[in-house]
mmCIF file with all atom_site columns, C-alpha atoms in Angstrom:
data_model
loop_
_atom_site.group_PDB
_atom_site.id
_atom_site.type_symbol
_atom_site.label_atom_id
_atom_site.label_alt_id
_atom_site.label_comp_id
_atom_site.label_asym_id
_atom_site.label_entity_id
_atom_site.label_seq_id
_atom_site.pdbx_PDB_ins_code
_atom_site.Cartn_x
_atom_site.Cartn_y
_atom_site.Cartn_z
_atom_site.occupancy
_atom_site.B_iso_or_equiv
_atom_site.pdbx_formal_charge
_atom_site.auth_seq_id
_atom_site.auth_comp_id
_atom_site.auth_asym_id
_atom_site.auth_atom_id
_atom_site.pdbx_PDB_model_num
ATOM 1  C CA . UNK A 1 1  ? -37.220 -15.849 -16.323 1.00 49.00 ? 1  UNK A CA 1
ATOM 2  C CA . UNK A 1 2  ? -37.783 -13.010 -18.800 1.00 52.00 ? 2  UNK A CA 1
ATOM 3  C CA . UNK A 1 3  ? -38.055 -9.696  -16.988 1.00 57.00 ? 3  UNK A CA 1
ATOM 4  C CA . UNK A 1 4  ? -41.292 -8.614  -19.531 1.00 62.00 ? 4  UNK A CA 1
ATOM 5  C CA . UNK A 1 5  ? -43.381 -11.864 -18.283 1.00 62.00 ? 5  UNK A CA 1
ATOM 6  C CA . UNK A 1 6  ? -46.070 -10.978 -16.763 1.00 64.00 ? 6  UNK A CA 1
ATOM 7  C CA . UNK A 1 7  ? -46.302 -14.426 -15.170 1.00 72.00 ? 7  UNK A CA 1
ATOM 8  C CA . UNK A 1 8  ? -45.670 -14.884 -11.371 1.00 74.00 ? 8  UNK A CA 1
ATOM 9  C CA . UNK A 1 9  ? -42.673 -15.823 -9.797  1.00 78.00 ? 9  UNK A CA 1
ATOM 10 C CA . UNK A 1 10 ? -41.539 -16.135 -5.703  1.00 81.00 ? 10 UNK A CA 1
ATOM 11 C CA . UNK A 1 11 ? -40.272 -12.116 -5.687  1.00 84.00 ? 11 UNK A CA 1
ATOM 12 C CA . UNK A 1 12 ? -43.150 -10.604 -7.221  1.00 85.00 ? 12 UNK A CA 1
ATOM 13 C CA . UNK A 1 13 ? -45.870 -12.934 -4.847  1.00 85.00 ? 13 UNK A CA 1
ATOM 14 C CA . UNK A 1 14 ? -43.485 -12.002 -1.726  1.00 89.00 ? 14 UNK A CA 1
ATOM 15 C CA . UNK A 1 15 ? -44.061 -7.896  -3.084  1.00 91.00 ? 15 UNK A CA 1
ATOM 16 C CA . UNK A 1 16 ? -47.959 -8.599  -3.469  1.00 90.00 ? 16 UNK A CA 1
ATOM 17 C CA . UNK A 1 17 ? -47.927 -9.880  0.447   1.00 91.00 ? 17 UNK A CA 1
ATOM 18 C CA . UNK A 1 18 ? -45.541 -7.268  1.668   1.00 94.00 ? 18 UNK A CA 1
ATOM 19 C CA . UNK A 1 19 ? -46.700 -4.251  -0.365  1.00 94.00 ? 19 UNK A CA 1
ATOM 20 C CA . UNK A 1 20 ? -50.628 -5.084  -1.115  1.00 93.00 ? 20 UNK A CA 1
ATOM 21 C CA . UNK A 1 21 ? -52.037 -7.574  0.718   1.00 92.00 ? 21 UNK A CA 1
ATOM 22 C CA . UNK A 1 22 ? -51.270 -7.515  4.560   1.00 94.00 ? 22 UNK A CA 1
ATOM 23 C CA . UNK A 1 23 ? -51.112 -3.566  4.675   1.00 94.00 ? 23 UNK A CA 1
ATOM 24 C CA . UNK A 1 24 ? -54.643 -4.035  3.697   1.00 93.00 ? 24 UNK A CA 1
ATOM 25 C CA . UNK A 1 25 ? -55.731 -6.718  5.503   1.00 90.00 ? 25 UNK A CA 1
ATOM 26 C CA . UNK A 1 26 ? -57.961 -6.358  8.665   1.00 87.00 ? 26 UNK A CA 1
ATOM 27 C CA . UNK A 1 27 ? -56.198 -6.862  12.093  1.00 89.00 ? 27 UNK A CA 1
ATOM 28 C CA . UNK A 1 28 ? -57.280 -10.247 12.732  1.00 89.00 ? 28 UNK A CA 1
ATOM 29 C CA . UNK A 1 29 ? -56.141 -13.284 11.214  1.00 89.00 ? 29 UNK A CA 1
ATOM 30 C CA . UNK A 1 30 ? -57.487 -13.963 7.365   1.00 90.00 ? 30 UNK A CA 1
ATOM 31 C CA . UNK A 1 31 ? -57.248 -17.164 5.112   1.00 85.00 ? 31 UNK A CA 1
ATOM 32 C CA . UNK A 1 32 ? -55.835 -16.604 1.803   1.00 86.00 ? 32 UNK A CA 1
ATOM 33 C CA . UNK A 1 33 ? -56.433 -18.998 -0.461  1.00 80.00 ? 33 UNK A CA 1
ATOM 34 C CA . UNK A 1 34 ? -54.141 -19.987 -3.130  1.00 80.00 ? 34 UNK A CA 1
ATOM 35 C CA . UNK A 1 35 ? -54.171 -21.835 -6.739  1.00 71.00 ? 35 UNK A CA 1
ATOM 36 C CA . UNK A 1 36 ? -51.318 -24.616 -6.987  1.00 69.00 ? 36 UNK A CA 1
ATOM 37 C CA . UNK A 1 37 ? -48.744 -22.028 -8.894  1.00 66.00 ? 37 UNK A CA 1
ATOM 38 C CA . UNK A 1 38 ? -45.599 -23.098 -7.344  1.00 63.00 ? 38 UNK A CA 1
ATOM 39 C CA . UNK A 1 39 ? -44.102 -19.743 -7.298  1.00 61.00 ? 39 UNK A CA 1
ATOM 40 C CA . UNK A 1 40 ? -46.458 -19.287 -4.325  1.00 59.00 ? 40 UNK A CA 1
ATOM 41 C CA . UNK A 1 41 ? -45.053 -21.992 -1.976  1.00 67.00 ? 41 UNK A CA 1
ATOM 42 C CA . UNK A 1 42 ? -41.470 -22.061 -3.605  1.00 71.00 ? 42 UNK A CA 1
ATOM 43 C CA . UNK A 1 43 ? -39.669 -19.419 -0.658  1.00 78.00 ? 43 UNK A CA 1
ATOM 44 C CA . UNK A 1 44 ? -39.609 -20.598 2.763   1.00 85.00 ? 44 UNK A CA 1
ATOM 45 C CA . UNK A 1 45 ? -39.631 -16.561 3.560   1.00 88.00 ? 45 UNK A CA 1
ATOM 46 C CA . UNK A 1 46 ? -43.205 -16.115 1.677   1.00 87.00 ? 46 UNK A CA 1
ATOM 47 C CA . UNK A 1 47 ? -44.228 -18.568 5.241   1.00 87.00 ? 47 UNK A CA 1
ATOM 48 C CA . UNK A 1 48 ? -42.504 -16.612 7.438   1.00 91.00 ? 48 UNK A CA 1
ATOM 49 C CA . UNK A 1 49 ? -43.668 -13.016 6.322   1.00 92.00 ? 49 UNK A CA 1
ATOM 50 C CA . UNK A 1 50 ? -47.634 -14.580 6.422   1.00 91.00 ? 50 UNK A CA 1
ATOM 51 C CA . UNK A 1 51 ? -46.996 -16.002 9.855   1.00 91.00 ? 51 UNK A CA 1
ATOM 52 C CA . UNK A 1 52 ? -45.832 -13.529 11.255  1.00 94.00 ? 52 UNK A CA 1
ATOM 53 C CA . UNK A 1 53 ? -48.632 -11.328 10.049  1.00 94.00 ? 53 UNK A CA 1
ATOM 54 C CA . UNK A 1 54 ? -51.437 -13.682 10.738  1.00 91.00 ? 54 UNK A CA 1
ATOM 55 C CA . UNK A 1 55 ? -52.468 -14.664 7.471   1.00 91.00 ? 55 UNK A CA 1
ATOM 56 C CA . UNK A 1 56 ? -53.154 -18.532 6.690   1.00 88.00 ? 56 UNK A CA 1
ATOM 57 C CA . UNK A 1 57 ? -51.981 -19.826 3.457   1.00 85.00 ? 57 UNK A CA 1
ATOM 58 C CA . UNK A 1 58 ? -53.803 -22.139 1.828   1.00 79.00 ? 58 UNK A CA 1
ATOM 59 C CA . UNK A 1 59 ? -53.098 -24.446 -1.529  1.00 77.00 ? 59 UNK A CA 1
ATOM 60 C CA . UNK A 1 60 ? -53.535 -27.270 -3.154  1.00 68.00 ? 60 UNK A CA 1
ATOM 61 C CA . UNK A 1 61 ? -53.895 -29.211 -5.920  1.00 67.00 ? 61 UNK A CA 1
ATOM 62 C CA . UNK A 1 62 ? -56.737 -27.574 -8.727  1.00 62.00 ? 62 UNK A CA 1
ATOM 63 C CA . UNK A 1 63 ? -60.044 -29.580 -8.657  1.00 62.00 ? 63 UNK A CA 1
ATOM 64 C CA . UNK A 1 64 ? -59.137 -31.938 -5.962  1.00 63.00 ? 64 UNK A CA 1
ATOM 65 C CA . UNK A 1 65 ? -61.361 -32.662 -3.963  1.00 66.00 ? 65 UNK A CA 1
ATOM 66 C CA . UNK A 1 66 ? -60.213 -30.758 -0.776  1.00 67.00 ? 66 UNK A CA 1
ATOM 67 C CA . UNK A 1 67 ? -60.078 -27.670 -1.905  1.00 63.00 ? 67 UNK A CA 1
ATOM 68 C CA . UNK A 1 68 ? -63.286 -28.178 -3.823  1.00 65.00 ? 68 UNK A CA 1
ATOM 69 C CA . UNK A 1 69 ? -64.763 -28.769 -0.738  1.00 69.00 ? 69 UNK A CA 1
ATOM 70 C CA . UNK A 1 70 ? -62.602 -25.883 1.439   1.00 68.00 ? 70 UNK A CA 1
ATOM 71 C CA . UNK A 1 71 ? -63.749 -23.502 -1.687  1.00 68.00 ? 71 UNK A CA 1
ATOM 72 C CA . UNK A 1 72 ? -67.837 -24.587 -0.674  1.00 68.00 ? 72 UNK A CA 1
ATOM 73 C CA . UNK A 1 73 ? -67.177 -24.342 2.701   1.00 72.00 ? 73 UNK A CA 1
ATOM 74 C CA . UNK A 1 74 ? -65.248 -20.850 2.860   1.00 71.00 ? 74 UNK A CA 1
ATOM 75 C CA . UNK A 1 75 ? -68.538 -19.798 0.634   1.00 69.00 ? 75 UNK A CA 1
ATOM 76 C CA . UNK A 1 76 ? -70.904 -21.315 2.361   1.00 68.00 ? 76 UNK A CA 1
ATOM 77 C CA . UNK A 1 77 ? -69.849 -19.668 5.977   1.00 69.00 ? 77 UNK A CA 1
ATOM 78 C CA . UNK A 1 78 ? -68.650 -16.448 4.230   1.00 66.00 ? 78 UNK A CA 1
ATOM 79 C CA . UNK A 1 79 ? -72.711 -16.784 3.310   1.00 65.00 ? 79 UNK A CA 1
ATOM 80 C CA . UNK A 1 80 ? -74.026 -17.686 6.962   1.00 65.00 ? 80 UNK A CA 1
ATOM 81 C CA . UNK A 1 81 ? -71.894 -14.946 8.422   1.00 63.00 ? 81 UNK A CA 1
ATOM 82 C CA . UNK A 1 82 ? -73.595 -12.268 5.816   1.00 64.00 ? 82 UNK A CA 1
ATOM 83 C CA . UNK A 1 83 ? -77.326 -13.694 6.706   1.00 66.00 ? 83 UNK A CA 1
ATOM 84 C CA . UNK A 1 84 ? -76.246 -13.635 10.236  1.00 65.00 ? 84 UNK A CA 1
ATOM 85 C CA . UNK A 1 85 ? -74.727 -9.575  9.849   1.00 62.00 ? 85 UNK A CA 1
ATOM 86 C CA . UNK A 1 86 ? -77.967 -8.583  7.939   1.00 62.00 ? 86 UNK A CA 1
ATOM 87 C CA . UNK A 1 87 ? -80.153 -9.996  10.176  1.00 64.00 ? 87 UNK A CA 1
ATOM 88 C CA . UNK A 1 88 ? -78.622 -8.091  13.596  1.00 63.00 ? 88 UNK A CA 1
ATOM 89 C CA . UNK A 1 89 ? -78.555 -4.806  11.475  1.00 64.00 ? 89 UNK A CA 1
ATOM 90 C CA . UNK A 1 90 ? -82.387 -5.102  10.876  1.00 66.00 ? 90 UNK A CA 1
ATOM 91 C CA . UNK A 1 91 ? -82.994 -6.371  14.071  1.00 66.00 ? 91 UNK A CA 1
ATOM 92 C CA . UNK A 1 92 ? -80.710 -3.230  15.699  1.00 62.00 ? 92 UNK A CA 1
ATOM 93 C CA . UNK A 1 93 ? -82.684 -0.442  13.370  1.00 64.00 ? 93 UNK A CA 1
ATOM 94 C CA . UNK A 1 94 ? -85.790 -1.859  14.127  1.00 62.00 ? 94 UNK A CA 1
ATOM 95 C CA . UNK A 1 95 ? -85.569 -0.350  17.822  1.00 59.00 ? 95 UNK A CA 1
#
């Protein structure tokens, strides 16, 4: 692969999770979901490095139907858990 590419490829995704994304990441375990670029799922090491720093990966197919429905979901909570957030803070200042 061309060095100049700006295109993804297993070394660069591994140096976005190593570098980027889990130093960032809150202590807890987080879902990261994926589109189907195979360059994602291509090194057995990219699993390794997210297991053993507690993040899920996620990926399948584009428009299929399971992770149209994981997307709605995964908005749909990531929704409830806002209301639910807002809701306790206006409760809590209201004492």
């Amino acid at each position: 692969m061309n060095e100049t590419t700006t295109y993804i490829n297993s070394n660069r995704f591994m140096k976005f999770l190593k570098n980027h994304f889990i130093p960032r990441k809150e202590p807890r375990k987080v879902l990261l979901i994926l589109d189907s670029q195979a360059s994602h799922c291509s090194d057995v090491a990219v699993f390794d490095l997210a297991a053993e720093n507690n993040v899920i990966l996620f990926s399948s197919k584009p428009h299929h139907p399971i992770f149209t429905a994981t997307l709605w979901l995964v908005s749909q909570t990531t929704e409830n858990l806002l209301a639910t957030s807002y809701a306790l803070l206006d409760t809590q200042q209201a004492k």
